Amino acid sequence: MNKVIIKKTEEIKNWRRNIKSDINLIPTMGNLHNGHTTLISTAKNDNSNINLVSIFVNPLQFDNKSDLENYPKTIDNDIKVSFANGADAIFIPSNEDIYPLNNKDISFLKASIELSSALCGLNRIGHFDGVCTVIYRLLNLIKPKNLYLGEKDWQQLLILKNLIQTKKLNVAIKSIPTKRDFDGIPLSSRNVNLSKDERKLIRFFSNELLSAKKNFQLEKKINLKKIIKKLSAEKISIEYLEHLHPYTLKKSKVEDNISILAGAIRCGETRLIDHVFLMKRSPIIAIDGPAGSGKSTVTKLIAKKLKLLYLDTGAMYRALSWLLIKEKIDYKNEKILQNILKDISIVFKSNSNSKQDVFINNHCVTEEIRSQEISSIVSKISSIRAVRNFLVEEQRKIGGSGGLVAEGRDIGSTVFPDAELKIFLTASINERAKRRKSDKKSKESQDIELQKLKELIKKRDFEDSNREISPLIKANDAIEIITDGYAINEVVDQIIDLYNDKIPQETQIK
Ligand code: AMP
C-alpha cells in the first residue's frame, strides 16, 4: 500500500470508503518522541490492520492560551518518524477540518463526571471534554477497529474507555506502558520547553514516585505525607499527589491489590504529570467451568501468551489421589489421612518441552495421573473435606505472590476470591456432547450415542453443582463466556482483551 498524507476531511472520508481492511488509529498532537513511536510500532506488530496516525493540536483541550501557542510543532520530522515506525497513512487536519463552523455533525461532548472529578480534571476545567470531543470526531471520521493510547495519560485513557462504552462504539482501546527518558522522567512533547533547572526538578519528582513504587513492593503501604514533604523541600510546586483506585480514581482502600500513585507538578510555565502503579502481588486470573467447556486448553494458552504460571488444580487432586492409591492409604480414616497430608508436597516445574510437570513428594506423576484408574477415583477423593481444605491452602500458597492463571471449579469463589479477572467458561450441553463425541483421544466417547452423552453431561453437571464440598459455582463477579461456535483462539483472545482491560500494561509480566 502506498503511504499517504491526508489533510482534508473530504479526503479522509474518501480514503476511508476505499479501505477494506480494519484500521488502527493512533491519535497524537505531534512533536513525536519514543512514546509515540512505540505506540505506532506496537500497533504495526499487533495485527495486519492499516496504521493511521493523526497529528492535530486540539485547541479544545488547552485551558491556557500560551500553553497552546507554545506547544511544539515539528510536522516534517513527525511525518518522517511516523512512516519510519510503521504508519501507513497520516491524517493532518486543520482546525477548520475538525471543527468547521456551523457544522451540525460535531458534538461537543462532556467527559464522565465521575472520572473527571479527580486528578487533572479538578484543575484543568474542560480539558477532558475537549479530549472526548476530538476523539469522538476522529472515531466518526475514521471508524477504526482499534484505538492505540498511552498509559502515560491514564486518566484520559479511562475517560476515553468510558466514552466508547457510553456511546456504544465498536472500537477497542489498546494501550502501552509509559515510556520514560534515560533519567526516569516520562517522555512528553512538552519536555523540550523545559529549562535545565526545571528538568532537574521533574527528575526528582519522577524518581520519587519510582522509588515509592519500589518501597511499596517491600512495605505494601505508601506514606503520602512523607513524599509531599520531600518534594516540598526541593521547592517543587505540587498540584496534586494522590493514591487512588486505578479504575474508579476514588481513594485507594487497603484491600485494593492494584492502586495508582499519581501526581502533577508545575515547573515554570510547564505542567507535568506522572504516575506509577502499585501492586501488592502480581495479577491472578481464575477460570472456572464445567467439564468439556474447553477450560484446560484455553487456560494453558492464556498462561503461555501472558507469561503467567499455569495452575492446574485438577492435576493436584489427581496427584494426591495417585499417592493415596499407590501407597494404599485408608483415606476414609480421617486420622490416617490427616497424618499423610502433613507431609505432602506438590510442585509444578516446567520441562524441556515447555510443558509443565507435576511432582508429588518428588515423584514426577504427570503421565500416571491421567490413567483411567485415577480418573475414576479422583472425584470421590476430592469430595473429602480434609483433602479439599489441604489443597485449597496449597493452591493459595502457590498463588501467594500472584502471576498465575488457575483453572478449576471453585477458583473464583473459594481459592482466589480476590482474583483480578474471573471467568466462568461454559458451553451448551449440546456443544459439549458434540465435542466429546469428536474427541479423537477418547475412543470410549466416540462410541456413545450423542443423546446418551448429553444425559451423562447433564448428570455430571448436576453432581458437580450440587455436591456439598466446593461445588461448581459461578462467582458473583465472574464474567460468563459461552464458547458455543467459537474457536479456541477466539476465546483466548477474548479473555486476553478482558485481562488487558482490567490490568494496566505496566503491571503485566513481560
Ligand atoms: P499526545 O501527542 O501527547 O496527545 O500523545 C499521543 C498519544 O501518545 C497518547 O495516547 C499518549 O498517551 C501517548 N504518549 C505520550 N507520551 C507517552 C509516553 N511517554 N509513553 C507512552 N505513551 C505516550
Short mmCIF file of C-alpha atoms and ligand atoms in Angstrom, two decimals:
data_model
loop_
_atom_site.label_atom_id
_atom_site.label_comp_id
_atom_site.label_asym_id
_atom_site.label_seq_id
_atom_site.Cartn_x
_atom_site.Cartn_y
_atom_site.Cartn_z
CA MET A 1 0.00 0.00 0.00
CA ASN A 2 1.21 3.49 -0.87
CA LYS A 3 1.91 5.66 2.13
CA VAL A 4 -0.38 8.68 2.15
CA ILE A 5 -0.70 12.02 3.88
CA ILE A 6 -4.26 13.27 4.16
CA LYS A 7 -5.19 16.78 5.16
CA LYS A 8 -8.84 17.43 4.38
CA THR A 9 -11.98 15.95 5.93
CA GLU A 10 -13.42 15.15 2.50
CA GLU A 11 -10.19 13.36 1.55
CA ILE A 12 -10.20 11.24 4.70
CA LYS A 13 -13.85 10.30 4.09
CA ASN A 14 -12.99 9.19 0.54
CA TRP A 15 -9.89 7.33 1.68
CA ARG A 16 -11.94 5.54 4.36
CA ARG A 17 -14.60 4.49 1.86
CA ASN A 18 -11.92 2.79 -0.26
CA ILE A 19 -10.19 0.96 2.61
CA LYS A 20 -11.41 -2.57 3.02
CA SER A 21 -9.16 -3.65 5.92
CA ASP A 22 -9.54 -2.72 9.57
CA ILE A 23 -7.77 0.37 10.85
CA ASN A 24 -5.62 1.13 13.90
CA LEU A 25 -5.92 4.79 14.87
CA ILE A 26 -3.04 6.38 16.77
CA PRO A 27 -4.07 9.93 17.68
CA THR A 28 -1.29 12.38 18.62
CA MET A 29 -0.62 16.08 18.93
CA GLY A 30 2.74 15.80 17.19
CA ASN A 31 6.33 16.53 18.23
CA LEU A 32 6.67 12.77 18.27
CA HIS A 33 9.06 11.02 20.64
CA ASN A 34 9.82 7.45 21.57
CA GLY A 35 6.47 7.09 23.44
CA HIS A 36 4.56 7.89 20.23
CA THR A 37 6.78 5.71 18.03
CA THR A 38 6.30 2.78 20.43
CA LEU A 39 2.53 3.23 20.05
CA ILE A 40 2.87 3.20 16.25
CA SER A 41 5.19 0.20 16.13
CA THR A 42 3.15 -1.74 18.71
CA ALA A 43 0.06 -1.27 16.55
CA LYS A 44 2.05 -2.39 13.49
CA ASN A 45 3.27 -5.55 15.24
CA ASP A 46 -0.10 -6.41 16.81
CA ASN A 47 -2.02 -7.07 13.59
CA SER A 48 -2.16 -6.54 9.85
CA ASN A 49 -4.53 -3.57 10.03
CA ILE A 50 -3.83 -0.25 8.32
CA ASN A 51 -2.00 2.07 10.74
CA LEU A 52 -3.30 5.63 10.67
CA VAL A 53 -1.50 8.27 12.76
CA SER A 54 -3.33 11.54 13.29
CA ILE A 55 -1.48 14.73 14.18
CA PHE A 56 -3.69 17.51 15.45
CA VAL A 57 -3.09 20.00 18.24
CA ASN A 58 -6.59 20.17 19.64
CA PRO A 59 -7.33 23.69 20.91
CA LEU A 60 -10.32 22.49 22.94
CA GLN A 61 -8.12 20.61 25.40
CA PHE A 62 -5.95 23.61 26.27
CA ASP A 63 -7.16 25.64 29.20
CA ASN A 64 -4.37 28.15 28.75
CA LYS A 65 -3.78 30.21 25.62
CA SER A 66 0.01 30.49 25.97
CA ASP A 67 0.30 26.72 26.51
CA LEU A 68 -1.48 26.24 23.15
CA GLU A 69 0.72 28.81 21.43
CA ASN A 70 3.92 27.29 22.87
CA TYR A 71 3.00 23.70 22.05
CA PRO A 72 5.97 22.43 19.98
CA LYS A 73 5.22 21.86 16.29
CA THR A 74 7.62 19.69 14.25
CA ILE A 75 5.42 18.41 11.45
CA ASP A 76 8.11 17.49 8.85
CA ASN A 77 10.00 15.36 11.33
CA ASP A 78 6.74 13.83 12.64
CA ILE A 79 5.86 12.65 9.12
CA LYS A 80 9.28 11.01 8.70
CA VAL A 81 9.20 9.41 12.13
CA SER A 82 5.63 8.10 11.72
CA PHE A 83 6.34 6.42 8.38
CA ALA A 84 9.65 5.04 9.64
CA ASN A 85 7.89 3.37 12.58
CA GLY A 86 5.01 1.73 10.78
CA ALA A 87 2.40 4.35 9.86
CA ASP A 88 0.62 3.57 6.57
CA ALA A 89 -1.21 6.86 6.49
CA ILE A 90 -1.06 10.18 8.32
CA PHE A 91 -4.00 12.49 8.87
CA ILE A 92 -3.05 16.13 9.50
CA PRO A 93 -6.27 18.10 9.58
CA SER A 94 -6.57 21.81 10.21
CA ASN A 95 -8.75 23.37 12.87
CA GLU A 96 -11.40 24.13 10.27
CA ASP A 97 -11.43 20.49 9.14
CA ILE A 98 -12.05 19.18 12.62
CA TYR A 99 -14.32 21.99 13.79
CA PRO A 100 -15.92 23.58 10.70
CA LEU A 101 -18.15 26.50 11.50
CA ASN A 102 -21.88 25.72 11.52
CA ASN A 103 -21.33 22.01 11.07
CA LYS A 104 -24.22 20.20 12.66
CA ASP A 105 -22.26 16.91 12.71
CA ILE A 106 -20.00 18.00 15.54
CA SER A 107 -20.99 17.03 19.06
CA PHE A 108 -19.28 18.93 21.82
CA LEU A 109 -19.09 16.23 24.45
CA LYS A 110 -18.82 16.16 28.23
CA ALA A 111 -16.40 13.70 29.80
CA SER A 112 -17.64 11.31 32.52
CA ILE A 113 -18.23 13.48 35.60
CA GLU A 114 -17.09 10.71 37.97
CA LEU A 115 -13.77 10.18 36.20
CA SER A 116 -13.05 13.82 35.51
CA SER A 117 -13.72 14.86 39.12
CA ALA A 118 -10.25 13.76 40.19
CA LEU A 119 -6.58 14.42 39.41
CA CYS A 120 -6.13 16.66 36.33
CA GLY A 121 -9.89 17.16 35.93
CA LEU A 122 -10.03 19.33 39.07
CA ASN A 123 -7.67 21.99 37.76
CA ARG A 124 -7.97 21.69 34.00
CA ILE A 125 -11.61 22.62 33.55
CA GLY A 126 -12.95 21.48 30.18
CA HIS A 127 -9.74 19.64 29.25
CA PHE A 128 -11.27 16.15 29.14
CA ASP A 129 -14.43 17.44 27.42
CA GLY A 130 -12.09 18.67 24.67
CA VAL A 131 -10.31 15.31 24.52
CA CYS A 132 -13.64 13.44 24.23
CA THR A 133 -14.90 15.83 21.55
CA VAL A 134 -11.85 15.49 19.29
CA ILE A 135 -11.53 11.71 19.69
CA TYR A 136 -15.24 11.20 19.02
CA ARG A 137 -14.90 13.31 15.88
CA LEU A 138 -11.85 11.28 14.72
CA LEU A 139 -13.57 7.98 15.51
CA ASN A 140 -16.61 9.01 13.48
CA LEU A 141 -14.48 10.04 10.51
CA ILE A 142 -12.12 7.06 10.56
CA LYS A 143 -14.15 4.24 12.12
CA PRO A 144 -11.10 2.31 13.32
CA LYS A 145 -11.17 -1.17 14.82
CA ASN A 146 -8.52 -0.27 17.43
CA LEU A 147 -7.58 2.95 19.16
CA TYR A 148 -3.98 2.99 20.47
CA LEU A 149 -3.32 5.12 23.56
CA GLY A 150 -0.53 5.57 26.08
CA GLU A 151 -0.95 4.76 29.76
CA LYS A 152 1.11 7.88 30.38
CA ASP A 153 -2.21 9.74 30.19
CA TRP A 154 -4.00 7.22 32.40
CA GLN A 155 -6.98 9.41 33.33
CA GLN A 156 -7.51 10.28 29.66
CA LEU A 157 -7.40 6.57 28.81
CA LEU A 158 -10.10 5.78 31.42
CA ILE A 159 -12.27 8.65 30.22
CA LEU A 160 -11.99 7.52 26.59
CA LYS A 161 -12.85 3.92 27.55
CA ASN A 162 -15.91 5.30 29.29
CA LEU A 163 -16.80 7.39 26.21
CA ILE A 164 -16.61 4.33 23.95
CA GLN A 165 -18.78 2.38 26.34
CA THR A 166 -21.44 5.03 26.79
CA LYS A 167 -21.59 5.82 23.07
CA LYS A 168 -21.59 2.06 22.32
CA LEU A 169 -18.83 2.49 19.73
CA ASN A 170 -17.39 -0.58 18.09
CA VAL A 171 -13.73 0.15 18.76
CA ALA A 172 -11.22 -1.49 21.11
CA ILE A 173 -8.71 0.51 23.14
CA LYS A 174 -5.19 -0.92 23.19
CA SER A 175 -2.58 0.62 25.43
CA ILE A 176 1.14 0.73 26.05
CA PRO A 177 3.01 1.43 29.31
CA THR A 178 4.59 4.84 29.90
CA LYS A 179 7.91 5.26 28.12
CA ARG A 180 10.50 7.08 30.19
CA ASP A 181 13.62 9.00 29.25
CA PHE A 182 17.11 7.85 30.35
CA ASP A 183 16.77 9.84 33.59
CA GLY A 184 13.38 8.40 34.61
CA ILE A 185 11.06 11.23 33.52
CA PRO A 186 8.14 10.27 31.24
CA LEU A 187 8.70 11.25 27.62
CA SER A 188 6.44 14.14 26.73
CA SER A 189 6.21 16.52 23.81
CA ARG A 190 6.35 19.40 26.28
CA ASN A 191 9.74 18.34 27.69
CA VAL A 192 11.55 20.37 25.01
CA ASN A 193 10.26 23.54 26.68
CA LEU A 194 11.98 22.73 29.98
CA SER A 195 15.00 24.61 31.23
CA LYS A 196 17.87 22.65 32.79
CA ASP A 197 16.71 23.53 36.31
CA GLU A 198 13.11 22.61 35.56
CA ARG A 199 14.19 19.28 34.20
CA LYS A 200 16.15 18.65 37.39
CA LEU A 201 13.04 19.20 39.48
CA ILE A 202 10.96 16.91 37.32
CA ARG A 203 13.63 14.24 37.52
CA PHE A 204 13.46 14.49 41.30
CA PHE A 205 9.66 14.16 41.23
CA SER A 206 9.57 11.16 38.86
CA ASN A 207 12.33 9.38 40.71
CA GLU A 208 10.50 9.94 43.99
CA LEU A 209 7.45 8.18 42.50
CA LEU A 210 9.60 5.34 41.16
CA SER A 211 11.27 4.81 44.50
CA ALA A 212 7.88 4.91 46.27
CA LYS A 213 6.88 2.06 43.96
CA LYS A 214 10.00 0.09 44.94
CA ASN A 215 9.32 0.69 48.64
CA PHE A 216 5.74 -0.38 48.20
CA GLN A 217 6.88 -3.78 46.99
CA LEU A 218 8.56 -4.32 50.37
CA GLU A 219 6.30 -2.44 52.77
CA LYS A 220 2.94 -2.77 50.95
CA LYS A 221 1.98 0.74 52.01
CA ILE A 222 2.54 4.29 50.94
CA ASN A 223 3.26 7.40 53.01
CA LEU A 224 1.90 10.35 51.02
CA LYS A 225 2.82 12.95 53.62
CA LYS A 226 6.45 11.86 53.59
CA ILE A 227 6.65 12.13 49.80
CA ILE A 228 4.98 15.56 49.80
CA LYS A 229 7.45 16.75 52.45
CA LYS A 230 10.41 15.60 50.37
CA LEU A 231 9.08 17.28 47.22
CA SER A 232 8.31 20.50 49.07
CA ALA A 233 11.84 20.56 50.49
CA GLU A 234 13.06 20.72 46.87
CA LYS A 235 10.66 23.63 46.27
CA ILE A 236 8.61 21.58 43.85
CA SER A 237 5.19 23.08 43.31
CA ILE A 238 2.77 20.17 43.66
CA GLU A 239 -0.65 20.50 42.08
CA TYR A 240 -1.78 17.14 43.45
CA LEU A 241 -0.38 13.85 44.68
CA GLU A 242 -2.95 11.11 45.23
CA HIS A 243 -3.08 7.41 45.99
CA LEU A 244 -6.20 6.07 44.26
CA HIS A 245 -8.01 3.04 42.92
CA PRO A 246 -6.69 2.78 39.35
CA TYR A 247 -10.09 2.42 37.66
CA THR A 248 -12.55 4.43 39.76
CA LEU A 249 -9.99 7.12 40.73
CA LYS A 250 -11.52 7.11 44.23
CA LYS A 251 -9.28 6.90 47.33
CA SER A 252 -7.43 3.60 47.43
CA LYS A 253 -8.59 1.10 50.05
CA VAL A 254 -6.30 -1.28 51.96
CA GLU A 255 -7.80 -4.28 50.23
CA ASP A 256 -7.01 -2.97 46.72
CA ASN A 257 -4.30 -5.11 45.16
CA ILE A 258 -3.52 -2.58 42.43
CA SER A 259 -3.55 1.16 43.05
CA ILE A 260 -2.15 4.26 41.39
CA LEU A 261 0.10 6.95 42.85
CA ALA A 262 -0.40 9.95 40.58
CA GLY A 263 0.89 13.49 40.74
CA ALA A 264 1.11 16.76 38.80
CA ILE A 265 3.68 19.46 39.33
CA ARG A 266 4.33 22.86 37.89
CA CYS A 267 7.74 23.93 36.65
CA GLY A 268 7.70 27.48 35.39
CA GLU A 269 5.19 27.59 32.55
CA THR A 270 5.14 23.83 32.15
CA ARG A 271 2.85 21.44 33.98
CA LEU A 272 3.85 17.79 34.13
CA ILE A 273 2.07 14.65 35.20
CA ASP A 274 3.47 11.32 36.23
CA HIS A 275 2.20 8.19 37.97
CA VAL A 276 3.21 4.71 38.99
CA PHE A 277 1.04 1.66 39.61
CA LEU A 278 1.49 -0.03 42.96
CA MET A 279 0.81 -3.72 43.27
CA LYS A 280 0.80 -5.96 46.33
CA ARG A 281 1.06 -9.11 44.25
CA SER A 282 1.08 -9.92 40.54
CA PRO A 283 -2.33 -10.42 38.90
CA ILE A 284 -4.38 -13.62 39.11
CA ILE A 285 -6.88 -14.96 36.58
CA ALA A 286 -9.39 -17.54 37.81
CA ILE A 287 -11.08 -19.74 35.23
CA ASP A 288 -13.92 -21.99 36.39
CA GLY A 289 -16.42 -24.01 34.48
CA PRO A 290 -17.95 -27.41 33.87
CA ALA A 291 -16.24 -30.37 32.22
CA GLY A 292 -15.95 -30.05 28.45
CA SER A 293 -16.09 -26.26 28.35
CA GLY A 294 -12.55 -26.09 26.93
CA LYS A 295 -11.08 -24.77 30.21
CA SER A 296 -7.77 -26.64 30.16
CA THR A 297 -6.86 -25.83 26.57
CA VAL A 298 -7.84 -22.19 26.97
CA THR A 299 -6.06 -21.78 30.32
CA LYS A 300 -2.80 -23.29 29.04
CA LEU A 301 -2.77 -20.98 26.02
CA ILE A 302 -3.50 -17.93 28.17
CA ALA A 303 -0.67 -18.84 30.55
CA LYS A 304 1.72 -19.10 27.62
CA LYS A 305 0.62 -15.88 25.94
CA LEU A 306 0.59 -13.79 29.12
CA LYS A 307 3.67 -15.47 30.65
CA LEU A 308 1.70 -16.50 33.71
CA LEU A 309 2.13 -19.64 35.77
CA TYR A 310 -0.48 -22.23 34.85
CA LEU A 311 -2.09 -23.69 37.94
CA ASP A 312 -3.91 -26.88 37.05
CA THR A 313 -5.78 -27.55 40.29
CA GLY A 314 -7.25 -30.75 38.82
CA ALA A 315 -3.71 -32.14 38.49
CA MET A 316 -3.17 -31.52 42.21
CA TYR A 317 -6.29 -33.56 43.10
CA ARG A 318 -5.12 -36.25 40.70
CA ALA A 319 -1.57 -36.30 42.11
CA LEU A 320 -2.85 -36.67 45.66
CA SER A 321 -5.25 -39.44 44.56
CA TRP A 322 -2.30 -41.17 42.85
CA LEU A 323 -0.27 -41.17 46.07
CA LEU A 324 -3.17 -42.36 48.24
CA ILE A 325 -3.85 -45.26 45.85
CA LYS A 326 -0.20 -46.17 45.28
CA GLU A 327 0.60 -46.24 48.97
CA LYS A 328 -2.71 -47.97 49.72
CA ILE A 329 -3.69 -45.36 52.28
CA ASP A 330 -7.00 -45.81 54.05
CA TYR A 331 -8.10 -42.29 53.16
CA LYS A 332 -11.55 -42.83 54.65
CA ASN A 333 -9.89 -42.85 58.05
CA GLU A 334 -9.64 -39.18 58.93
CA LYS A 335 -6.72 -39.56 61.37
CA ILE A 336 -4.60 -41.51 58.90
CA LEU A 337 -5.42 -39.07 56.11
CA GLN A 338 -4.55 -36.00 58.21
CA ASN A 339 -1.26 -37.62 59.14
CA ILE A 340 -0.38 -38.20 55.49
CA LEU A 341 -1.41 -34.71 54.39
CA LYS A 342 1.08 -33.19 56.82
CA ASP A 343 3.97 -34.49 54.71
CA ILE A 344 2.65 -33.92 51.20
CA SER A 345 4.41 -31.57 48.85
CA ILE A 346 3.03 -30.90 45.35
CA VAL A 347 5.03 -28.75 42.94
CA PHE A 348 4.85 -27.82 39.26
CA LYS A 349 8.01 -27.48 37.17
CA SER A 350 8.50 -26.56 33.52
CA ASN A 351 10.04 -29.36 31.48
CA SER A 352 12.23 -29.28 28.38
CA ASN A 353 9.15 -29.36 26.10
CA SER A 354 7.97 -26.08 27.61
CA LYS A 355 5.18 -28.04 29.27
CA GLN A 356 4.58 -28.43 32.96
CA ASP A 357 5.35 -31.50 35.07
CA VAL A 358 3.64 -32.19 38.36
CA PHE A 359 5.59 -33.72 41.25
CA ILE A 360 4.21 -35.17 44.47
CA ASN A 361 6.79 -35.78 47.19
CA ASN A 362 9.45 -35.57 44.47
CA HIS A 363 7.83 -38.18 42.16
CA CYS A 364 7.09 -36.91 38.68
CA VAL A 365 3.50 -38.11 38.06
CA THR A 366 2.50 -36.05 35.00
CA GLU A 367 1.63 -39.09 32.88
CA GLU A 368 0.40 -41.50 35.52
CA ILE A 369 -2.28 -39.19 36.94
CA ARG A 370 -4.12 -39.31 33.59
CA SER A 371 -4.78 -43.06 33.88
CA GLN A 372 -8.31 -44.44 33.89
CA GLU A 373 -7.75 -45.68 37.45
CA ILE A 374 -7.09 -42.16 38.73
CA SER A 375 -9.87 -40.63 36.60
CA SER A 376 -12.40 -42.95 38.17
CA ILE A 377 -11.41 -42.18 41.77
CA VAL A 378 -10.36 -38.51 41.74
CA SER A 379 -13.86 -37.10 42.04
CA LYS A 380 -14.54 -39.21 45.16
CA ILE A 381 -11.24 -38.26 46.80
CA SER A 382 -11.69 -34.58 46.02
CA SER A 383 -15.02 -34.54 47.82
CA ILE A 384 -13.31 -35.36 51.16
CA ARG A 385 -13.32 -32.18 53.24
CA ALA A 386 -9.77 -32.64 54.62
CA VAL A 387 -8.40 -33.13 51.08
CA ARG A 388 -10.23 -30.08 49.82
CA ASN A 389 -9.07 -27.87 52.70
CA PHE A 390 -5.49 -29.05 52.33
CA LEU A 391 -5.32 -28.49 48.57
CA VAL A 392 -7.06 -25.11 48.69
CA GLU A 393 -4.38 -23.98 51.16
CA GLU A 394 -1.62 -25.37 48.91
CA GLN A 395 -3.12 -23.58 45.90
CA ARG A 396 -3.20 -20.32 47.85
CA LYS A 397 0.45 -20.80 48.79
CA ILE A 398 1.40 -21.27 45.13
CA GLY A 399 -0.64 -18.19 44.22
CA GLY A 400 0.60 -16.11 47.16
CA SER A 401 2.62 -13.75 45.03
CA GLY A 402 0.21 -13.96 42.07
CA GLY A 403 1.28 -14.05 38.44
CA LEU A 404 -0.82 -17.05 37.59
CA VAL A 405 -3.89 -18.31 35.81
CA ALA A 406 -5.69 -21.08 37.68
CA GLU A 407 -8.41 -23.36 36.39
CA GLY A 408 -10.85 -25.45 38.33
CA ARG A 409 -14.36 -25.46 39.73
CA ASP A 410 -14.06 -23.18 42.76
CA ILE A 411 -11.12 -20.90 41.94
CA GLY A 412 -13.01 -17.60 41.68
CA SER A 413 -15.42 -18.42 44.52
CA THR A 414 -13.15 -20.13 47.07
CA VAL A 415 -9.45 -20.35 46.23
CA PHE A 416 -8.75 -16.83 44.91
CA PRO A 417 -11.84 -14.72 45.64
CA ASP A 418 -9.70 -11.60 45.12
CA ALA A 419 -8.53 -12.59 41.59
CA GLU A 420 -8.44 -9.56 39.26
CA LEU A 421 -10.23 -11.42 36.50
CA LYS A 422 -12.72 -14.25 36.97
CA ILE A 423 -14.05 -16.17 34.01
CA PHE A 424 -16.81 -18.73 34.03
CA LEU A 425 -16.25 -20.74 30.88
CA THR A 426 -19.13 -22.84 29.68
CA ALA A 427 -20.83 -24.28 26.61
CA SER A 428 -24.28 -25.72 25.97
CA ILE A 429 -24.81 -29.40 26.74
CA ASN A 430 -25.33 -29.99 23.03
CA GLU A 431 -21.97 -28.42 22.14
CA ARG A 432 -20.08 -30.22 24.90
CA ALA A 433 -21.60 -33.56 23.87
CA LYS A 434 -20.57 -32.90 20.24
CA ARG A 435 -17.04 -32.02 21.35
CA ARG A 436 -16.75 -35.19 23.40
CA LYS A 437 -18.07 -37.31 20.55
CA SER A 438 -15.44 -35.94 18.19
CA ASP A 439 -12.62 -36.18 20.77
CA LYS A 440 -10.04 -38.28 18.95
CA LYS A 441 -8.29 -39.09 22.21
CA SER A 442 -11.35 -40.81 23.65
CA LYS A 443 -12.46 -43.89 21.70
CA GLU A 444 -14.92 -44.51 24.53
CA SER A 445 -16.80 -41.24 23.91
CA GLN A 446 -16.82 -41.74 20.13
CA ASP A 447 -18.78 -44.95 20.56
CA ILE A 448 -21.53 -43.48 22.73
CA GLU A 449 -24.74 -42.10 21.16
CA LEU A 450 -24.95 -38.28 21.21
CA GLN A 451 -28.18 -38.41 23.22
CA LYS A 452 -26.57 -40.65 25.83
CA LEU A 453 -23.55 -38.31 26.07
CA LYS A 454 -25.89 -35.38 26.70
CA GLU A 455 -27.53 -37.24 29.55
CA LEU A 456 -24.14 -38.12 31.06
CA ILE A 457 -23.02 -34.49 30.90
CA LYS A 458 -26.27 -33.29 32.46
CA LYS A 459 -25.80 -35.78 35.30
CA ARG A 460 -22.17 -34.72 35.87
CA ASP A 461 -23.16 -31.03 35.88
CA PHE A 462 -25.82 -31.75 38.46
CA GLU A 463 -23.37 -33.65 40.68
CA ASP A 464 -20.64 -31.01 40.31
CA SER A 465 -23.02 -28.17 41.11
CA ASN A 466 -24.78 -29.83 44.00
CA ARG A 467 -22.03 -31.57 45.93
CA GLU A 468 -21.65 -30.41 49.49
CA ILE A 469 -17.94 -29.54 49.37
CA SER A 470 -16.77 -26.83 46.96
CA PRO A 471 -19.47 -27.19 44.33
CA LEU A 472 -19.05 -25.70 40.86
CA ILE A 473 -20.35 -22.14 41.19
CA LYS A 474 -20.04 -19.01 39.18
CA ALA A 475 -18.57 -16.28 41.41
CA ASN A 476 -20.74 -13.14 41.55
CA ASP A 477 -18.13 -11.05 39.79
CA ALA A 478 -17.18 -13.68 37.18
CA ILE A 479 -17.70 -12.97 33.50
CA GLU A 480 -19.51 -15.80 31.77
CA ILE A 481 -18.25 -16.83 28.35
CA ILE A 482 -20.35 -19.31 26.41
CA THR A 483 -17.96 -20.95 23.97
CA ASP A 484 -20.54 -22.41 21.52
CA GLY A 485 -19.49 -21.65 17.97
CA TYR A 486 -16.17 -20.05 18.93
CA ALA A 487 -12.72 -21.36 18.00
CA ILE A 488 -10.29 -21.83 20.90
CA ASN A 489 -8.19 -18.85 19.77
CA GLU A 490 -11.21 -16.59 19.69
CA VAL A 491 -12.00 -17.47 23.31
CA VAL A 492 -8.34 -16.97 24.30
CA ASP A 493 -8.26 -13.55 22.59
CA GLN A 494 -11.49 -12.55 24.28
CA ILE A 495 -10.07 -13.39 27.72
CA ILE A 496 -6.79 -11.61 26.96
CA ASP A 497 -8.75 -8.50 25.94
CA LEU A 498 -10.63 -8.64 29.26
CA TYR A 499 -7.32 -9.04 31.10
CA ASN A 500 -5.81 -6.05 29.30
CA ASP A 501 -8.90 -4.10 30.21
CA LYS A 502 -8.54 -4.89 33.92
CA ILE A 503 -4.77 -4.79 34.34
CA PRO A 504 -2.59 -1.83 33.34
CA GLN A 505 0.05 -2.90 30.80
CA GLU A 506 2.74 -1.50 33.06
CA THR A 507 1.96 -4.09 35.74
CA GLN A 508 1.83 -7.06 33.38
CA ILE A 509 4.62 -9.62 33.25
CA LYS A 510 6.69 -9.06 30.09
P1 AMP B 1 -0.05 13.38 22.74
O1 AMP B 1 0.69 13.65 21.50
O2 AMP B 1 0.61 13.93 23.96
O3 AMP B 1 -1.51 13.72 22.65
O4 AMP B 1 0.02 11.78 22.91
C1 AMP B 1 -0.46 10.93 21.92
C2 AMP B 1 -0.52 9.51 22.48
O5 AMP B 1 0.79 9.11 22.86
C3 AMP B 1 -1.38 9.40 23.72
O6 AMP B 1 -2.11 8.21 23.67
C4 AMP B 1 -0.36 9.41 24.82
O7 AMP B 1 -0.82 8.77 26.00
C5 AMP B 1 0.79 8.65 24.19
N1 AMP B 1 2.04 9.00 24.85
C6 AMP B 1 2.58 10.23 25.01
N2 AMP B 1 3.71 10.16 25.73
C7 AMP B 1 3.91 8.87 26.04
C8 AMP B 1 4.92 8.15 26.77
N3 AMP B 1 5.94 8.76 27.34
N4 AMP B 1 4.77 6.80 26.89
C9 AMP B 1 3.72 6.17 26.33
N5 AMP B 1 2.75 6.79 25.63
C10 AMP B 1 2.84 8.12 25.48
#
